[in-house]
Coordinates of N, CA, C and O in Angstrom, one line a residue:
M1 N 7.7 80.4 19.0 CA 7.9 79.4 18.3 C 7.7 78.3 19.6 O 7.8 78.5 20.7
S2 N 7.2 77.4 19.3 CA 6.9 76.2 20.3 C 8.0 75.4 20.4 O 9.0 75.1 19.6
K3 N 8.2 74.8 21.6 CA 9.2 73.8 21.9 C 8.8 72.5 21.7 O 7.5 72.1 21.9
F4 N 9.7 71.9 20.8 CA 9.4 70.5 20.4 C 9.8 69.5 21.7 O 10.7 69.6 22.4
P5 N 9.4 68.1 21.6 CA 9.8 67.3 22.6 C 10.9 66.8 22.7 O 11.4 65.9 23.5
A6 N 11.6 66.8 21.5 CA 13.1 66.6 21.5 C 14.0 67.4 20.4 O 13.5 68.3 19.8
S7 N 15.3 67.4 20.8 CA 16.1 68.4 20.5 C 16.9 68.0 19.3 O 17.5 68.5 18.6
N8 N 17.0 66.4 18.9 CA 17.8 65.9 17.9 C 16.7 65.4 16.9 O 16.7 64.5 17.1
L9 N 16.9 66.2 15.8 CA 15.9 65.6 14.6 C 16.8 65.1 13.8 O 17.7 65.7 13.2
T10 N 16.4 63.6 13.4 CA 17.3 62.8 12.4 C 16.9 62.5 11.0 O 17.6 62.4 10.2
A11 N 15.4 62.8 10.6 CA 14.7 63.1 9.4 C 13.7 63.5 9.4 O 13.0 64.1 10.3
L12 N 13.3 64.1 8.4 CA 12.1 64.8 7.7 C 11.4 64.5 6.4 O 12.1 64.1 5.7
L13 N 10.3 64.6 6.5 CA 9.4 64.4 5.3 C 8.4 65.5 5.4 O 7.7 65.4 6.1
R14 N 8.2 66.1 4.2 CA 7.3 67.2 4.0 C 6.1 66.7 3.2 O 6.5 66.0 2.1
E15 N 4.8 66.7 3.9 CA 3.4 66.4 3.3 C 3.0 67.4 2.0 O 3.1 68.4 2.4
P16 N 2.4 66.9 1.1 CA 1.7 68.1 0.5 C 0.9 68.8 1.3 O 0.7 70.2 0.8
D17 N 0.2 68.5 2.2 CA -0.7 69.2 2.8 C 0.1 70.4 3.7 O -0.6 71.0 4.6
Q18 N 1.7 70.4 3.8 CA 2.4 71.0 4.3 C 2.7 71.0 5.7 O 3.4 71.4 6.4
S19 N 2.1 69.9 6.5 CA 2.6 69.5 7.3 C 3.9 68.9 7.4 O 4.4 68.5 6.3
L20 N 4.5 68.2 8.4 CA 5.8 67.8 8.6 C 6.1 66.8 9.3 O 5.4 66.6 10.6
W21 N 6.8 65.8 8.9 CA 7.2 64.4 9.8 C 8.7 64.5 10.0 O 9.2 64.8 9.2
A22 N 9.0 64.6 11.3 CA 10.1 64.9 11.9 C 10.5 63.5 13.0 O 9.5 63.3 13.9
G23 N 11.6 63.0 12.4 CA 12.5 61.7 13.2 C 13.0 62.6 14.3 O 13.8 63.4 14.0
T24 N 13.3 62.0 15.3 CA 14.2 62.4 16.5 C 15.0 61.4 16.9 O 15.0 60.1 16.7
G25 N 16.2 61.7 17.6 CA 17.1 60.9 17.9 C 16.8 60.5 19.4 O 17.3 61.1 20.4
G26 N 15.5 59.7 19.8 CA 15.3 58.9 21.1 C 13.9 59.6 21.4 O 13.8 58.8 22.5
G27 N 13.3 60.5 20.5 CA 12.1 61.1 21.4 C 10.7 60.5 20.3 O 9.7 61.1 20.5
G28 N 11.0 59.5 19.5 CA 9.9 59.3 18.5 C 9.7 59.9 17.0 O 10.8 60.5 16.8
L29 N 8.7 59.7 16.8 CA 8.3 60.7 15.5 C 7.3 61.8 16.0 O 6.5 61.3 16.4
L30 N 7.6 62.9 15.0 CA 6.6 64.0 15.6 C 5.9 64.2 14.1 O 6.3 64.2 13.0
H31 N 4.6 64.4 14.1 CA 3.8 65.0 13.2 C 3.5 66.6 13.3 O 2.7 66.5 14.4
I32 N 3.8 67.2 12.5 CA 4.0 68.7 12.9 C 3.0 69.6 12.0 O 3.2 69.5 10.6
T33 N 1.9 69.9 12.6 CA 1.1 71.0 11.7 C 1.3 72.4 12.0 O 1.9 72.9 13.1
S34 N 0.3 73.3 11.5 CA 0.6 74.8 11.8 C 0.3 75.1 13.3 O 0.5 76.2 13.9
D35 N -0.6 74.1 13.6 CA -1.1 74.3 15.0 C -0.8 73.4 16.1 O -1.8 73.5 17.2
H36 N -0.2 72.0 15.9 CA -0.1 71.0 16.7 C 1.2 70.0 16.5 O 1.6 70.1 15.1
V37 N 1.7 69.5 17.7 CA 2.5 68.5 17.4 C 2.0 67.2 18.0 O 1.8 67.2 19.2
E38 N 1.8 66.3 17.3 CA 1.5 65.0 17.7 C 3.0 64.1 18.0 O 3.6 63.8 17.2
I39 N 3.2 63.3 19.0 CA 4.0 62.5 19.2 C 3.7 61.0 18.9 O 2.7 60.5 19.5
F40 N 4.3 60.3 18.2 CA 4.4 58.9 17.9 C 5.4 58.3 18.7 O 6.9 58.4 18.5
D41 N 5.0 57.3 19.6 CA 6.4 56.7 20.2 C 5.6 55.1 20.4 O 4.9 54.3 19.8
Q42 N 6.2 54.5 21.5 CA 6.0 52.9 22.1 C 4.1 52.7 22.2 O 3.8 51.7 21.5
Q43 N 3.6 53.7 22.5 CA 2.1 53.9 22.8 C 1.3 53.7 21.4 O 0.3 53.2 21.3
N44 N 2.1 54.1 20.5 CA 1.4 54.1 18.9 C 2.0 52.8 18.0 O 2.0 52.9 17.0
G45 N 2.8 52.2 18.8 CA 3.4 51.0 18.2 C 4.7 51.2 17.6 O 5.3 50.3 16.9
L46 N 5.3 52.4 17.8 CA 6.8 52.7 17.4 C 7.7 51.9 18.5 O 7.9 52.6 19.3
G47 N 8.3 51.0 18.1 CA 9.1 50.0 19.3 C 10.3 50.9 19.5 O 11.0 50.2 20.6
D48 N 11.0 51.4 18.5 CA 12.2 52.0 18.7 C 12.0 53.6 18.5 O 11.6 54.0 17.4
L49 N 12.5 54.1 19.5 CA 12.4 55.6 19.2 C 13.4 56.6 18.8 O 13.5 57.8 18.4
Y50 N 14.5 55.9 18.0 CA 15.7 56.4 17.3 C 15.5 56.4 15.8 O 15.7 55.6 15.3
V51 N 14.4 57.3 15.3 CA 14.2 57.2 14.1 C 15.2 58.0 13.0 O 15.6 58.6 13.1
R52 N 15.6 56.9 11.8 CA 16.6 57.2 10.9 C 16.2 57.7 9.6 O 16.6 58.2 8.8
A53 N 14.9 57.2 9.5 CA 14.6 57.5 7.8 C 13.0 57.6 7.9 O 12.1 56.6 8.9
I54 N 12.3 58.2 7.1 CA 10.8 58.4 7.1 C 10.6 58.7 5.5 O 11.2 59.2 4.9
F55 N 9.5 57.7 5.0 CA 9.5 57.8 3.8 C 7.9 57.5 3.3 O 7.3 56.6 4.0
R56 N 7.3 58.2 2.3 CA 5.8 57.9 1.9 C 6.1 57.3 0.5 O 6.6 57.8 -0.6
D57 N 5.6 55.9 0.6 CA 5.8 55.4 -1.1 C 4.5 56.0 -2.0 O 3.7 56.7 -1.8
S58 N 4.6 55.4 -3.1 CA 3.5 55.7 -4.2 C 1.9 55.5 -3.8 O 1.2 55.8 -4.6
M59 N 2.2 54.3 -2.7 CA 0.6 53.8 -2.7 C 0.2 54.6 -1.8 O -0.9 54.1 -1.2
G60 N 0.8 55.9 -0.7 CA 0.6 56.4 0.3 C 0.9 55.7 1.7 O 0.6 56.6 2.6
N61 N 1.6 54.7 1.8 CA 1.9 54.1 3.1 C 3.1 54.8 3.3 O 4.1 55.1 2.7
L62 N 3.3 55.3 4.8 CA 4.3 55.9 5.5 C 5.2 54.8 6.3 O 4.6 54.1 6.9
W63 N 6.5 55.0 6.1 CA 7.2 54.1 6.3 C 8.4 54.6 7.1 O 8.7 55.8 7.0
V64 N 8.6 53.8 8.3 CA 9.7 54.8 9.2 C 10.7 53.9 9.7 O 10.5 52.7 10.2
G65 N 12.0 54.2 9.4 CA 13.3 53.4 9.6 C 14.0 53.7 10.9 O 14.0 54.9 11.2
T66 N 14.1 52.6 11.7 CA 14.8 53.0 13.1 C 16.0 52.3 13.3 O 16.4 51.2 12.6
D67 N 16.7 52.4 14.5 CA 17.8 51.7 15.1 C 17.6 50.3 15.1 O 18.6 49.1 15.0
D68 N 16.1 49.7 15.2 CA 16.1 48.7 15.6 C 14.9 48.1 14.8 O 13.7 47.6 15.4
G69 N 14.7 48.4 13.2 CA 13.8 47.9 12.3 C 12.8 49.0 11.6 O 13.2 50.0 11.6
L70 N 12.0 48.5 11.0 CA 11.1 49.0 9.8 C 9.6 48.9 10.4 O 9.3 47.8 10.7
F71 N 9.1 50.1 10.4 CA 7.7 50.4 10.7 C 6.9 51.1 9.8 O 7.4 51.8 9.0
R72 N 5.3 50.3 9.6 CA 4.4 51.1 8.5 C 3.7 51.3 9.4 O 2.9 50.7 10.1
R73 N 2.8 52.6 9.0 CA 1.8 53.3 9.8 C 0.4 52.4 9.0 O 0.3 52.2 7.9
S74 N -0.3 52.1 10.2 CA -1.6 51.6 9.8 C -2.7 52.4 10.8 O -2.7 52.2 11.9
G75 N -3.4 53.1 10.1 CA -4.6 54.1 10.8 C -3.8 54.8 11.5 O -2.8 55.7 11.3
S76 N -3.9 54.9 12.9 CA -3.3 56.0 13.7 C -2.0 55.4 14.3 O -1.3 56.0 15.6
A77 N -1.7 54.0 14.2 CA -0.4 53.5 14.9 C 0.5 53.0 14.0 O 0.1 52.9 12.8
F78 N 1.7 52.3 14.6 CA 2.8 51.8 13.6 C 2.9 50.5 13.7 O 2.4 49.7 14.9
Q79 N 3.0 49.5 12.8 CA 2.9 48.1 12.9 C 4.6 47.8 12.5 O 4.9 48.5 11.3
R80 N 5.4 46.8 13.2 CA 6.7 46.5 12.8 C 6.6 45.8 11.5 O 5.5 44.6 11.6
V81 N 7.4 45.8 10.8 CA 7.3 45.0 9.9 C 8.7 43.9 9.8 O 9.9 44.3 10.2
I82 N 8.6 43.0 9.7 CA 9.8 41.6 10.2 C 10.4 41.7 9.0 O 10.0 41.1 8.0
L83 N 11.5 42.1 9.1 CA 12.3 41.9 8.2 C 13.4 40.5 8.0 O 13.4 39.9 9.1
P84 N 13.4 39.9 6.9 CA 14.3 38.6 6.7 C 15.5 39.0 7.3 O 16.3 39.9 7.2
K85 N 16.3 38.0 8.2 CA 17.3 38.4 8.8 C 18.7 37.7 8.3 O 18.4 36.5 7.9
N86 N 19.6 38.4 7.9 CA 20.7 37.9 7.5 C 21.7 38.2 8.2 O 22.9 38.1 7.9
G87 N 21.7 38.2 9.6 CA 22.8 38.5 10.6 C 22.1 39.4 12.0 O 20.9 38.6 12.2
G88 N 22.8 40.1 12.3 CA 22.6 40.9 13.7 C 21.6 41.9 13.7 O 20.1 41.4 13.1
R89 N 21.4 42.8 13.8 CA 20.4 44.1 14.0 C 19.8 44.4 12.7 O 20.2 44.1 11.6
Q90 N 18.7 44.7 12.8 CA 17.8 45.6 11.6 C 17.8 46.9 11.5 O 16.5 47.4 11.4
D91 N 18.9 47.5 11.6 CA 18.9 48.7 11.7 C 18.4 49.4 10.1 O 18.6 48.9 9.3
V92 N 17.6 50.4 10.1 CA 16.9 50.9 8.8 C 17.4 52.3 8.9 O 16.9 53.2 9.4
Y93 N 18.3 52.8 8.0 CA 18.6 54.1 8.0 C 18.2 55.0 6.5 O 18.2 56.3 6.7
A94 N 18.0 54.3 5.6 CA 17.4 55.0 4.4 C 16.1 53.8 3.5 O 16.1 52.4 3.9
L95 N 15.2 54.8 3.1 CA 14.3 54.1 2.5 C 14.0 54.8 1.1 O 13.9 56.1 1.3
T96 N 13.8 54.1 0.2 CA 13.7 54.8 -0.9 C 12.6 53.6 -2.1 O 12.2 52.6 -1.4
E97 N 12.1 53.9 -3.1 CA 11.2 53.4 -3.9 C 11.8 53.2 -5.4 O 12.2 54.2 -5.9
D98 N 11.6 51.9 -5.8 CA 12.1 51.6 -7.5 C 10.9 52.0 -8.3 O 10.0 52.3 -8.2
S99 N 11.1 51.9 -9.8 CA 10.4 52.0 -10.6 C 9.5 51.0 -10.6 O 8.3 51.2 -11.3
R100 N 9.7 50.0 -10.3 CA 8.6 48.7 -9.7 C 7.7 48.8 -8.4 O 7.1 47.9 -8.1
H101 N 7.7 49.8 -8.1 CA 7.2 50.3 -7.0 C 7.8 49.4 -5.7 O 6.7 49.3 -4.6
R102 N 8.7 48.7 -5.5 CA 9.3 48.1 -4.5 C 9.8 48.8 -3.8 O 10.6 49.9 -4.1
L103 N 9.7 48.6 -2.2 CA 10.4 49.4 -1.1 C 11.6 49.0 -1.1 O 11.9 47.6 -1.1
I104 N 12.7 50.0 -1.3 CA 14.3 49.5 -0.9 C 14.7 49.9 0.6 O 14.6 51.2 0.8
V105 N 15.3 49.2 1.2 CA 15.3 49.2 2.6 C 17.0 49.3 2.7 O 17.7 48.1 2.2
G106 N 17.6 50.3 3.2 CA 19.1 50.2 3.3 C 19.1 50.3 4.7 O 18.7 51.1 5.9
G107 N 20.4 49.6 5.2 CA 20.9 49.7 6.5 C 22.1 48.8 6.6 O 23.2 48.8 6.1
S108 N 22.0 47.6 7.5 CA 22.8 46.7 7.4 C 23.0 45.9 6.4 O 24.1 45.6 5.9
E109 N 22.2 46.0 5.4 CA 21.8 45.3 4.4 C 21.3 46.0 3.1 O 20.2 46.8 3.9
L110 N 21.1 45.4 2.3 CA 20.1 46.2 1.0 C 18.9 44.9 0.9 O 19.2 43.7 0.4
I111 N 17.4 45.3 1.2 CA 16.5 44.4 1.2 C 15.4 45.1 0.1 O 15.2 46.5 0.4
Y112 N 14.7 44.5 -0.6 CA 13.5 45.1 -1.4 C 12.4 44.3 -0.7 O 12.1 43.1 -0.5
I113 N 11.2 45.2 -0.5 CA 9.9 44.7 -0.4 C 9.0 45.2 -1.4 O 8.7 46.1 -1.8
D114 N 8.3 44.0 -1.9 CA 7.4 43.9 -3.0 C 6.1 43.5 -2.3 O 5.6 42.5 -2.1
E115 N 5.0 44.9 -1.8 CA 4.0 44.3 -1.4 C 2.8 43.7 -2.4 O 1.8 43.3 -1.8
S116 N 3.1 44.0 -3.5 CA 2.4 43.3 -4.6 C 2.2 41.8 -4.0 O 1.1 41.1 -4.6
D117 N 3.1 41.2 -3.9 CA 3.0 39.7 -3.5 C 3.6 39.3 -2.2 O 4.1 38.4 -1.9
N118 N 3.7 40.4 -1.4 CA 4.4 40.4 0.2 C 5.6 39.5 0.3 O 6.0 38.6 1.2
S119 N 6.4 40.0 -0.5 CA 7.7 39.1 -0.7 C 8.9 39.9 -0.3 O 8.7 41.3 -0.7
F120 N 10.0 39.7 0.2 CA 11.2 40.0 0.4 C 12.4 39.3 -0.2 O 12.4 38.4 -0.2
L121 N 13.0 40.2 -0.5 CA 14.2 39.8 -1.6 C 15.5 40.6 -0.9 O 15.7 41.8 -0.9
H122 N 16.7 40.1 -0.7 CA 17.7 40.5 -0.3 C 18.4 40.9 -1.5 O 18.1 40.2 -2.8
S123 N 19.2 41.7 -1.7 CA 19.7 42.2 -2.8 C 20.5 41.0 -3.3 O 21.3 40.0 -2.5
T124 N 20.8 40.8 -4.7 CA 21.4 39.7 -5.4 C 23.0 40.4 -5.3 O 23.7 39.3 -5.9
A125 N 23.1 41.4 -5.4 CA 24.5 41.8 -5.6 C 25.2 41.5 -4.3 O 24.7 41.0 -3.4
E126 N 26.5 41.5 -4.7 CA 27.6 41.1 -3.4 C 27.1 41.9 -2.3 O 27.1 43.2 -2.5
P127 N 27.7 41.2 -1.2 CA 27.5 42.2 -0.1 C 28.5 43.5 -0.1 O 29.4 43.4 -0.5
L128 N 27.6 44.6 0.6 CA 28.6 45.7 0.4 C 29.7 45.7 1.9 O 29.1 45.2 2.7
P129 N 30.9 46.1 1.6 CA 31.5 46.1 2.8 C 31.1 47.3 4.0 O 32.0 47.2 4.8
F130 N 30.6 47.9 3.7 CA 30.1 49.2 4.5 C 28.4 49.3 4.7 O 27.7 48.9 4.0
P131 N 28.0 49.6 6.1 CA 26.7 49.9 6.4 C 25.8 50.9 5.3 O 26.7 51.8 4.8
I132 N 24.6 51.1 5.0 CA 24.2 51.8 4.0 C 23.6 53.0 5.1 O 22.8 52.8 6.0
R133 N 23.8 54.1 4.2 CA 23.2 55.5 5.5 C 22.3 56.2 4.6 O 21.5 57.0 5.0
S134 N 22.5 56.1 3.3 CA 21.4 56.5 2.1 C 21.1 56.2 1.0 O 21.9 55.3 0.6
L135 N 20.0 56.5 0.2 CA 19.6 55.6 -1.0 C 19.2 56.8 -1.6 O 18.1 57.6 -1.3
L136 N 19.3 56.8 -3.1 CA 18.6 57.2 -4.1 C 18.5 56.6 -5.3 O 19.5 55.9 -6.2
F137 N 17.1 56.4 -5.6 CA 16.9 56.0 -7.1 C 16.6 57.0 -7.8 O 15.8 58.0 -7.8
T138 N 17.9 57.2 -8.9 CA 17.5 58.5 -10.0 C 16.5 58.3 -10.9 O 16.0 57.2 -11.1
R139 N 16.5 59.5 -11.6 CA 15.0 59.7 -12.2 C 15.6 58.6 -13.5 O 14.7 58.4 -14.6
E140 N 16.9 58.1 -13.9 CA 17.4 57.3 -14.9 C 17.6 55.9 -14.6 O 17.5 55.0 -15.5
G141 N 16.6 55.6 -13.2 CA 16.8 54.2 -12.6 C 17.8 53.5 -12.3 O 17.9 52.3 -12.3
R142 N 18.8 54.4 -11.7 CA 20.1 54.3 -11.2 C 19.8 53.8 -10.0 O 19.3 54.9 -9.2
L143 N 20.3 53.0 -8.9 CA 20.0 52.9 -7.6 C 21.6 53.3 -6.9 O 22.3 52.7 -7.3
I144 N 21.6 54.3 -6.4 CA 22.8 54.7 -5.8 C 22.7 54.7 -4.2 O 21.9 55.0 -3.4
L145 N 23.7 54.2 -3.7 CA 23.8 54.1 -2.1 C 25.0 55.0 -1.5 O 26.3 54.8 -1.9
G146 N 24.6 55.6 -0.6 CA 25.6 56.0 0.4 C 26.0 55.5 1.4 O 25.0 54.7 2.2
T147 N 27.0 55.3 1.8 CA 27.6 54.3 2.8 C 28.6 55.0 4.0 O 29.2 56.2 3.7
L148 N 28.9 54.3 4.8 CA 30.0 54.7 5.5 C 31.3 54.7 5.0 O 32.5 55.2 5.7
G149 N 31.6 54.1 3.8 CA 32.7 53.9 3.0 C 32.3 54.6 1.6 O 33.3 54.2 0.8
G150 N 31.8 55.5 1.6 CA 31.6 56.2 0.1 C 30.3 56.0 -0.7 O 29.2 55.4 -0.1
V151 N 30.4 56.2 -1.7 CA 29.2 56.2 -2.6 C 29.2 54.9 -3.6 O 30.3 55.0 -4.5
F152 N 28.2 54.2 -3.9 CA 28.1 52.9 -4.6 C 26.9 53.0 -5.6 O 26.0 53.5 -5.2
E153 N 27.3 52.6 -6.6 CA 25.8 52.2 -7.7 C 25.6 50.6 -7.8 O 26.8 50.1 -7.8
T154 N 24.6 50.3 -7.7 CA 24.1 48.7 -8.2 C 24.4 48.6 -9.7 O 23.9 49.4 -10.6
L155 N 25.4 47.9 -10.1 CA 25.5 47.3 -11.3 C 25.2 45.7 -11.4 O 26.3 44.9 -11.2
G156 N 23.7 45.1 -11.6 CA 23.5 44.0 -11.7 C 24.1 43.3 -10.7 O 23.3 43.6 -9.5
E157 N 24.8 42.3 -10.6 CA 25.4 41.5 -9.4 C 26.5 42.0 -8.5 O 26.8 41.5 -7.5
K158 N 27.1 43.4 -9.0 CA 28.0 43.9 -8.3 C 27.6 45.5 -8.1 O 26.9 46.0 -8.4
F159 N 28.2 46.1 -6.9 CA 28.5 47.4 -6.6 C 29.7 48.0 -7.0 O 30.9 47.7 -7.0
S160 N 29.6 49.2 -7.7 CA 30.7 49.7 -8.4 C 30.6 51.1 -7.4 O 29.8 51.9 -7.2
Q161 N 31.9 51.5 -7.1 CA 32.2 52.6 -6.2 C 32.6 53.9 -7.2 O 33.0 53.6 -7.9
L162 N 31.6 54.9 -6.5 CA 31.7 56.2 -7.4 C 32.7 57.0 -7.0 O 33.3 57.0 -5.9
P163 N 33.2 58.1 -7.8 CA 34.3 59.0 -7.6 C 33.5 60.1 -6.5 O 33.7 61.4 -7.0
F164 N 33.4 59.6 -5.3 CA 32.6 60.5 -4.4 C 34.0 60.6 -3.1 O 34.8 59.8 -2.7
P165 N 34.0 61.5 -2.3 CA 34.7 61.5 -0.8 C 34.4 60.2 -0.3 O 33.3 59.6 -0.1
H166 N 35.5 59.4 0.2 CA 35.3 58.5 1.1 C 34.8 58.6 2.3 O 35.2 59.8 2.6
G167 N 34.3 57.7 3.1 CA 33.6 58.2 4.3 C 32.1 58.1 4.4 O 31.4 57.7 3.4
D168 N 31.7 58.6 5.7 CA 30.1 58.6 6.1 C 29.5 59.4 4.9 O 29.5 60.6 4.9
V169 N 28.3 58.7 4.1 CA 27.9 59.6 3.4 C 26.2 59.3 3.9 O 25.5 58.4 3.5
E170 N 25.7 60.2 4.1 CA 24.5 60.5 5.2 C 23.5 60.7 4.4 O 22.4 60.2 4.6
R171 N 23.6 61.7 3.1 CA 22.3 61.7 2.3 C 23.0 62.0 1.0 O 23.9 62.5 0.8
L172 N 22.0 61.6 0.1 CA 22.1 61.8 -1.3 C 20.8 62.3 -2.0 O 19.7 62.3 -1.6
C173 N 20.9 63.1 -3.1 CA 19.9 63.8 -3.7 C 20.4 64.1 -5.2 O 21.5 64.0 -5.4
Q174 N 19.3 64.1 -6.2 CA 19.7 64.6 -7.5 C 19.1 65.9 -7.9 O 17.9 66.0 -7.7
S175 N 19.5 66.7 -8.3 CA 19.5 68.4 -8.7 C 18.8 68.1 -10.1 O 18.8 67.1 -10.8
A176 N 17.8 69.1 -10.7 CA 17.3 69.4 -11.6 C 18.2 69.0 -12.8 O 17.4 68.1 -13.9
D177 N 19.3 69.3 -12.8 CA 20.0 69.2 -14.0 C 20.6 67.5 -14.0 O 21.4 67.2 -15.0
G178 N 20.2 66.7 -12.9 CA 20.9 65.5 -13.3 C 22.0 65.0 -12.3 O 22.3 63.9 -12.2
A179 N 22.8 66.0 -11.8 CA 23.7 65.8 -11.1 C 23.4 65.1 -9.4 O 22.4 65.2 -9.0
I180 N 24.4 64.5 -9.1 CA 24.1 63.6 -8.0 C 25.0 64.4 -6.7 O 26.2 64.9 -6.9
W181 N 24.1 64.8 -5.8 CA 25.2 65.5 -4.6 C 25.2 64.5 -3.4 O 24.1 63.7 -3.2
A182 N 26.1 64.8 -2.4 CA 26.1 64.0 -1.3 C 26.8 64.8 -0.4 O 27.5 65.8 -0.4
G183 N 25.7 64.8 0.7 CA 26.0 65.2 2.0 C 26.9 64.1 3.1 O 26.4 63.1 3.2
T184 N 28.1 64.6 3.7 CA 29.0 63.8 4.1 C 29.3 64.1 5.7 O 28.9 65.2 5.8
V185 N 29.5 63.3 6.4 CA 30.2 63.6 7.5 C 31.7 64.1 7.6 O 32.4 63.0 7.2
S186 N 32.2 65.3 7.8 CA 33.6 65.7 7.9 C 34.3 65.8 6.4 O 35.4 66.1 6.4
N187 N 33.3 65.6 5.2 CA 33.8 65.5 4.0 C 33.4 66.5 2.9 O 33.5 66.8 2.1
G188 N 32.4 67.3 3.7 CA 31.7 68.4 3.0 C 30.3 67.5 2.0 O 30.0 67.1 2.4

């Protein structure tokens, strides 16, 4: 077994070719194949080495969310995507895509990116009282948000809290039967 250049893996994405992207807590982004580990860091344009989210959209673009912003792969390097500021830090903990192929960015706030017209949209819903840690766009077209204060669903202009454990919800997924699963810190 080979040694990785970082011991704290924070995000994973498996590619169709069976390679793996792994985000690290301070060591940048790793691209792992059966015979090689490639490291992406500041030399490759990744300005923050604490990777929180990795996502490949329907157009084939690779996106990386970090403690200090959003990056998109362009060739063999990454470019920072300047997000509209609604306040302080631009931490990006979660990425997904909706049925209109807009990238949904979650962190300190909820932002939609529409690459077809290069527009950024802040969520029109009321601000959440908690930072976003995970996103799930369900097969039924619902947007579910895992936050530091529980699980919420967008309902037009409002968020509705769902009956999940309160507290830090780091991961969300939907099983084949349609059930929503939440991975929490300290709540199972």
